[in-house]
Structures are given as structure tokens and as C-alpha cells.
Amino acid sequence: MLSKKLEAALNAQINAEFWSAYLYLSMAAHFAADGKPGFANWFEIQFKEEQDHALKFFNYVIERGGKVELKPIAKVAQSWKSPLDAFEETLKHEQVVTGLINDLVSLAKEEKDYATESMLRWFVDEQVEEEATAQGYIDALKMIKDNGFGIYTMDKELQSRAYTPIAE
Ligand code: FEO
């Protein structure tokens, strides 16, 4: 059984993951309208992955006999100055999420809830990848600067990203 404290924190994380999903879906809409289907595709897949993260927490709370409480999803931005701007916000956001996951690990340790600590390991590893990926695109976009052909080529590359559901 989950402690009330941990149950509340996991419910807050479900909301944070859905907020992330909403943020990336907004970026997908922005780039679709901006004639960049590859960037739109990349962020749409990011949206799906965040939904998967939310569901992973959702199923875990239920599995542990806790009560899921879905809270309202806060407003997200609607437009970005450039692809670089969007990826910089992505990295900043993922760093915040990493902090939230780390806080959850600390709480699980405090509560001596080893099952939750073990479940969270997947997210600890995932965050390393999320931050590295965003940083990689930031580096590339800084090299490309305002070069239209560079943006066009990257858009083509991002078009090929395919969605793979995360393992349960
Ligand atoms: Fe669910 Fe991008 O962290």
C-alpha cells in the first residue's frame, strides 16, 4: 500500500506528465502551422511518449492500491520564435521534470517504499536520455542558425521519427 504522502506525490507527477504532453502537442501544432511537418512530427511523438509516462504512473498507483486523482492541466504556450527556442524550452522543461523525479526518489527512500523506488529507476534513466536528446538538437540548431537549407534538412530528418510505445 502506498503512503498518503507518496500517493499525493505520484498523482502530482501524473499531472506533470500530462502537462508535458500538452506542452509538446502545442509545439506540434505550432510547427504544423509554420510549415515544418518534421518538427511537428517529432513533437507529436514526444506528446505520445509523455502520455505513456503519465499512464505508467497512473497504472502504478492503481496497482499499489492507491487512488488516482486527475487534476486540471495548466495552460501552455502557443508559439515559439524558432525551432531553437522550442528545443531550449524543451530542455529547460525536462530539467524541471528530472528534479521532480529525483524528489520522488528521495520521498520513496524516506518512506522506505522500495517498490516505488525501483519503479522510478526507469524514469531516472529516461530523463538522462530526454535531456541529452534536447541538448543534441540545440547544438545542431546553433550550428544551423538561420540557414534555411539546414532547417529544411533537419525538418526532413525529424519527419522519420516513429512512435514506439514504452514497455510496461
Ligand atoms: Fe515524462 Fe519528458 O519526461
PDB file of C-alpha atoms and ligand atoms in Angstrom:
ATOM      1  CA  MET A   1       0.000   0.000   0.000  1.00  0.00           C
ATOM      2  CA  LEU A   2       1.242   3.473  -0.874  1.00  0.00           C
ATOM      3  CA  SER A   3       1.601   6.034   1.881  1.00  0.00           C
ATOM      4  CA  LYS A   4      -0.744   9.030   1.535  1.00  0.00           C
ATOM      5  CA  LYS A   5       2.256  11.292   1.029  1.00  0.00           C
ATOM      6  CA  LEU A   6       3.623   9.183  -1.813  1.00  0.00           C
ATOM      7  CA  GLU A   7       0.165   8.733  -3.330  1.00  0.00           C
ATOM      8  CA  ALA A   8      -0.254  12.532  -3.471  1.00  0.00           C
ATOM      9  CA  ALA A   9       3.220  12.998  -4.970  1.00  0.00           C
ATOM     10  CA  LEU A  10       2.589  10.346  -7.651  1.00  0.00           C
ATOM     11  CA  ASN A  11      -0.733  11.985  -8.508  1.00  0.00           C
ATOM     12  CA  ALA A  12       1.088  15.315  -8.875  1.00  0.00           C
ATOM     13  CA  GLN A  13       3.536  13.562 -11.230  1.00  0.00           C
ATOM     14  CA  ILE A  14       0.677  12.190 -13.356  1.00  0.00           C
ATOM     15  CA  ASN A  15      -0.430  15.800 -13.786  1.00  0.00           C
ATOM     16  CA  ALA A  16       3.118  16.962 -14.590  1.00  0.00           C
ATOM     17  CA  GLU A  17       3.444  14.276 -17.293  1.00  0.00           C
ATOM     18  CA  PHE A  18       0.111  15.257 -18.846  1.00  0.00           C
ATOM     19  CA  TRP A  19       1.213  18.892 -18.729  1.00  0.00           C
ATOM     20  CA  SER A  20       4.400  17.889 -20.587  1.00  0.00           C
ATOM     21  CA  ALA A  21       2.253  16.059 -23.158  1.00  0.00           C
ATOM     22  CA  TYR A  22       0.136  19.180 -23.605  1.00  0.00           C
ATOM     23  CA  LEU A  23       3.222  21.384 -23.992  1.00  0.00           C
ATOM     24  CA  TYR A  24       4.667  19.169 -26.741  1.00  0.00           C
ATOM     25  CA  LEU A  25       1.314  18.868 -28.507  1.00  0.00           C
ATOM     26  CA  SER A  26       1.166  22.660 -28.566  1.00  0.00           C
ATOM     27  CA  MET A  27       4.645  22.705 -30.121  1.00  0.00           C
ATOM     28  CA  ALA A  28       3.464  20.140 -32.716  1.00  0.00           C
ATOM     29  CA  ALA A  29       0.518  22.398 -33.602  1.00  0.00           C
ATOM     30  CA  HIS A  30       2.808  25.408 -33.844  1.00  0.00           C
ATOM     31  CA  PHE A  31       5.260  23.732 -36.229  1.00  0.00           C
ATOM     32  CA  ALA A  32       2.490  22.164 -38.339  1.00  0.00           C
ATOM     33  CA  ALA A  33       1.041  25.655 -38.869  1.00  0.00           C
ATOM     34  CA  ASP A  34       4.531  27.010 -39.526  1.00  0.00           C
ATOM     35  CA  GLY A  35       5.184  24.642 -42.470  1.00  0.00           C
ATOM     36  CA  LYS A  36       7.621  22.397 -40.612  1.00  0.00           C
ATOM     37  CA  PRO A  37       5.999  18.933 -40.694  1.00  0.00           C
ATOM     38  CA  GLY A  38       9.155  17.180 -39.458  1.00  0.00           C
ATOM     39  CA  PHE A  39       9.380  19.271 -36.288  1.00  0.00           C
ATOM     40  CA  ALA A  40       5.611  18.832 -35.863  1.00  0.00           C
ATOM     41  CA  ASN A  41       6.038  15.054 -36.151  1.00  0.00           C
ATOM     42  CA  TRP A  42       8.859  14.982 -33.622  1.00  0.00           C
ATOM     43  CA  PHE A  43       6.846  16.904 -31.036  1.00  0.00           C
ATOM     44  CA  GLU A  44       3.705  14.862 -31.690  1.00  0.00           C
ATOM     45  CA  ILE A  45       5.665  11.717 -30.854  1.00  0.00           C
ATOM     46  CA  GLN A  46       7.053  13.472 -27.791  1.00  0.00           C
ATOM     47  CA  PHE A  47       3.436  14.161 -26.792  1.00  0.00           C
ATOM     48  CA  LYS A  48       2.597  10.450 -27.109  1.00  0.00           C
ATOM     49  CA  GLU A  49       5.613   9.455 -25.021  1.00  0.00           C
ATOM     50  CA  GLU A  50       4.582  11.864 -22.268  1.00  0.00           C
ATOM     51  CA  GLN A  51       1.099  10.359 -22.277  1.00  0.00           C
ATOM     52  CA  ASP A  52       2.773   6.978 -21.844  1.00  0.00           C
ATOM     53  CA  HIS A  53       4.739   8.343 -18.878  1.00  0.00           C
ATOM     54  CA  ALA A  54       1.508   9.609 -17.297  1.00  0.00           C
ATOM     55  CA  LEU A  55      -0.120   6.221 -17.872  1.00  0.00           C
ATOM     56  CA  LYS A  56       2.835   4.388 -16.373  1.00  0.00           C
ATOM     57  CA  PHE A  57       2.366   6.373 -13.145  1.00  0.00           C
ATOM     58  CA  PHE A  58      -1.435   6.011 -13.391  1.00  0.00           C
ATOM     59  CA  ASN A  59      -1.236   2.206 -13.659  1.00  0.00           C
ATOM     60  CA  TYR A  60       1.350   2.025 -10.908  1.00  0.00           C
ATOM     61  CA  VAL A  61      -0.812   3.971  -8.420  1.00  0.00           C
ATOM     62  CA  ILE A  62      -3.721   1.626  -9.174  1.00  0.00           C
ATOM     63  CA  GLU A  63      -1.539  -1.483  -8.946  1.00  0.00           C
ATOM     64  CA  ARG A  64      -0.380  -0.397  -5.487  1.00  0.00           C
ATOM     65  CA  GLY A  65      -3.944   0.047  -4.275  1.00  0.00           C
ATOM     66  CA  GLY A  66      -3.790   3.872  -4.389  1.00  0.00           C
ATOM     67  CA  LYS A  67      -6.392   6.309  -5.614  1.00  0.00           C
ATOM     68  CA  VAL A  68      -5.752   8.206  -8.843  1.00  0.00           C
ATOM     69  CA  GLU A  69      -6.801  11.826  -8.734  1.00  0.00           C
ATOM     70  CA  LEU A  70      -6.699  13.662 -12.059  1.00  0.00           C
ATOM     71  CA  LYS A  71      -6.159  17.372 -11.630  1.00  0.00           C
ATOM     72  CA  PRO A  72      -6.678  20.200 -14.175  1.00  0.00           C
ATOM     73  CA  ILE A  73      -3.954  20.670 -16.769  1.00  0.00           C
ATOM     74  CA  ALA A  74      -2.480  24.185 -16.713  1.00  0.00           C
ATOM     75  CA  LYS A  75      -2.267  26.386 -19.796  1.00  0.00           C
ATOM     76  CA  VAL A  76       0.737  26.023 -22.123  1.00  0.00           C
ATOM     77  CA  ALA A  77       2.416  28.448 -24.553  1.00  0.00           C
ATOM     78  CA  GLN A  78       1.089  28.505 -28.115  1.00  0.00           C
ATOM     79  CA  SER A  79       4.012  29.754 -30.170  1.00  0.00           C
ATOM     80  CA  TRP A  80       7.809  29.821 -30.287  1.00  0.00           C
ATOM     81  CA  LYS A  81      10.209  32.189 -32.002  1.00  0.00           C
ATOM     82  CA  SER A  82      12.140  29.384 -33.725  1.00  0.00           C
ATOM     83  CA  PRO A  83      12.903  25.651 -33.545  1.00  0.00           C
ATOM     84  CA  LEU A  84      15.875  26.549 -31.324  1.00  0.00           C
ATOM     85  CA  ASP A  85      13.549  28.413 -28.947  1.00  0.00           C
ATOM     86  CA  ALA A  86      11.263  25.338 -28.730  1.00  0.00           C
ATOM     87  CA  PHE A  87      14.136  22.934 -28.044  1.00  0.00           C
ATOM     88  CA  GLU A  88      15.600  25.286 -25.440  1.00  0.00           C
ATOM     89  CA  GLU A  89      12.228  25.311 -23.680  1.00  0.00           C
ATOM     90  CA  THR A  90      12.103  21.523 -24.038  1.00  0.00           C
ATOM     91  CA  LEU A  91      15.468  21.139 -22.308  1.00  0.00           C
ATOM     92  CA  LYS A  92      14.525  23.571 -19.542  1.00  0.00           C
ATOM     93  CA  HIS A  93      11.271  21.721 -19.004  1.00  0.00           C
ATOM     94  CA  GLU A  94      12.938  18.297 -18.955  1.00  0.00           C
ATOM     95  CA  GLN A  95      15.428  19.566 -16.356  1.00  0.00           C
ATOM     96  CA  VAL A  96      12.461  20.539 -14.169  1.00  0.00           C
ATOM     97  CA  VAL A  97      10.956  17.065 -14.675  1.00  0.00           C
ATOM     98  CA  THR A  98      14.269  15.466 -13.727  1.00  0.00           C
ATOM     99  CA  GLY A  99      14.110  17.434 -10.471  1.00  0.00           C
ATOM    100  CA  LEU A 100      10.574  16.172  -9.838  1.00  0.00           C
ATOM    101  CA  ILE A 101      11.625  12.562 -10.449  1.00  0.00           C
ATOM    102  CA  ASN A 102      14.612  12.983  -8.133  1.00  0.00           C
ATOM    103  CA  ASP A 103      12.308  14.394  -5.427  1.00  0.00           C
ATOM    104  CA  LEU A 104      10.058  11.350  -5.850  1.00  0.00           C
ATOM    105  CA  VAL A 105      13.048   9.026  -5.414  1.00  0.00           C
ATOM    106  CA  SER A 106      14.020  10.889  -2.227  1.00  0.00           C
ATOM    107  CA  LEU A 107      10.466  10.622  -0.897  1.00  0.00           C
ATOM    108  CA  ALA A 108      10.257   6.897  -1.732  1.00  0.00           C
ATOM    109  CA  LYS A 109      13.527   6.360   0.177  1.00  0.00           C
ATOM    110  CA  GLU A 110      12.247   8.379   3.132  1.00  0.00           C
ATOM    111  CA  GLU A 111       9.030   6.338   3.208  1.00  0.00           C
ATOM    112  CA  LYS A 112      11.023   3.103   2.815  1.00  0.00           C
ATOM    113  CA  ASP A 113       8.892   2.267  -0.231  1.00  0.00           C
ATOM    114  CA  TYR A 114      11.390   0.163  -2.182  1.00  0.00           C
ATOM    115  CA  ALA A 115       8.880  -0.859  -4.867  1.00  0.00           C
ATOM    116  CA  THR A 116       8.279   2.773  -5.788  1.00  0.00           C
ATOM    117  CA  GLU A 117      11.998   3.464  -5.713  1.00  0.00           C
ATOM    118  CA  SER A 118      12.525   0.572  -8.116  1.00  0.00           C
ATOM    119  CA  MET A 119       9.730   1.723 -10.457  1.00  0.00           C
ATOM    120  CA  LEU A 120      11.235   5.218 -10.532  1.00  0.00           C
ATOM    121  CA  ARG A 121      14.582   3.894 -11.773  1.00  0.00           C
ATOM    122  CA  TRP A 122      13.112   3.678 -15.301  1.00  0.00           C
ATOM    123  CA  PHE A 123      12.248   7.385 -15.145  1.00  0.00           C
ATOM    124  CA  VAL A 124      15.683   8.342 -13.794  1.00  0.00           C
ATOM    125  CA  ASP A 125      17.273   6.690 -16.858  1.00  0.00           C
ATOM    126  CA  GLU A 126      14.652   8.122 -19.221  1.00  0.00           C
ATOM    127  CA  GLN A 127      15.397  11.665 -18.041  1.00  0.00           C
ATOM    128  CA  VAL A 128      19.092  11.288 -18.894  1.00  0.00           C
ATOM    129  CA  GLU A 129      18.046  10.412 -22.449  1.00  0.00           C
ATOM    130  CA  GLU A 130      15.414  13.179 -22.653  1.00  0.00           C
ATOM    131  CA  GLU A 131      17.890  15.875 -21.635  1.00  0.00           C
ATOM    132  CA  ALA A 132      20.657  14.563 -23.911  1.00  0.00           C
ATOM    133  CA  THR A 133      18.327  14.427 -26.917  1.00  0.00           C
ATOM    134  CA  ALA A 134      17.114  18.013 -26.414  1.00  0.00           C
ATOM    135  CA  GLN A 135      20.697  19.193 -25.919  1.00  0.00           C
ATOM    136  CA  GLY A 136      21.741  17.441 -29.151  1.00  0.00           C
ATOM    137  CA  TYR A 137      19.109  19.291 -31.174  1.00  0.00           C
ATOM    138  CA  ILE A 138      20.032  22.591 -29.512  1.00  0.00           C
ATOM    139  CA  ASP A 139      23.664  22.062 -30.533  1.00  0.00           C
ATOM    140  CA  ALA A 140      22.640  21.250 -34.111  1.00  0.00           C
ATOM    141  CA  LEU A 141      20.300  24.240 -34.361  1.00  0.00           C
ATOM    142  CA  LYS A 142      23.002  26.564 -33.045  1.00  0.00           C
ATOM    143  CA  MET A 143      25.250  25.408 -35.881  1.00  0.00           C
ATOM    144  CA  ILE A 144      22.453  25.792 -38.444  1.00  0.00           C
ATOM    145  CA  LYS A 145      21.500  29.293 -37.205  1.00  0.00           C
ATOM    146  CA  ASP A 146      19.239  30.924 -39.819  1.00  0.00           C
ATOM    147  CA  ASN A 147      20.375  28.707 -42.678  1.00  0.00           C
ATOM    148  CA  GLY A 148      17.135  27.779 -44.468  1.00  0.00           C
ATOM    149  CA  PHE A 149      18.596  24.671 -46.083  1.00  0.00           C
ATOM    150  CA  GLY A 150      19.841  23.473 -42.710  1.00  0.00           C
ATOM    151  CA  ILE A 151      16.385  23.859 -41.167  1.00  0.00           C
ATOM    152  CA  TYR A 152      14.820  22.159 -44.194  1.00  0.00           C
ATOM    153  CA  THR A 153      17.233  19.212 -43.895  1.00  0.00           C
ATOM    154  CA  MET A 154      16.635  18.855 -40.170  1.00  0.00           C
ATOM    155  CA  ASP A 155      12.879  19.007 -40.754  1.00  0.00           C
ATOM    156  CA  LYS A 156      13.223  16.093 -43.193  1.00  0.00           C
ATOM    157  CA  GLU A 157      15.263  14.154 -40.640  1.00  0.00           C
ATOM    158  CA  LEU A 158      12.722  14.703 -37.850  1.00  0.00           C
ATOM    159  CA  GLN A 159       9.962  13.524 -40.162  1.00  0.00           C
ATOM    160  CA  SER A 160      11.339   9.992 -39.902  1.00  0.00           C
ATOM    161  CA  ARG A 161      10.933   9.697 -36.138  1.00  0.00           C
ATOM    162  CA  ALA A 162       8.489   6.854 -35.391  1.00  0.00           C
ATOM    163  CA  TYR A 163       6.478   6.256 -32.253  1.00  0.00           C
ATOM    164  CA  THR A 164       7.238   3.182 -30.163  1.00  0.00           C
ATOM    165  CA  PRO A 165       5.079   2.651 -27.079  1.00  0.00           C
ATOM    166  CA  ILE A 166       7.130   2.307 -23.904  1.00  0.00           C
ATOM    167  CA  ALA A 167       7.420  -1.121 -22.327  1.00  0.00           C
ATOM    168  CA  GLU A 168       5.075  -1.591 -19.383  1.00  0.00           C
TER     169      GLU A 168
HETATM  170 FE1  FEO B   1       7.971  12.493 -18.993  1.00  0.00          FE
HETATM  171 FE2  FEO B   1       9.825  14.104 -20.855  1.00  0.00          FE
HETATM  172  O1  FEO B   1       9.528  13.380 -19.180  1.00  0.00           O
END
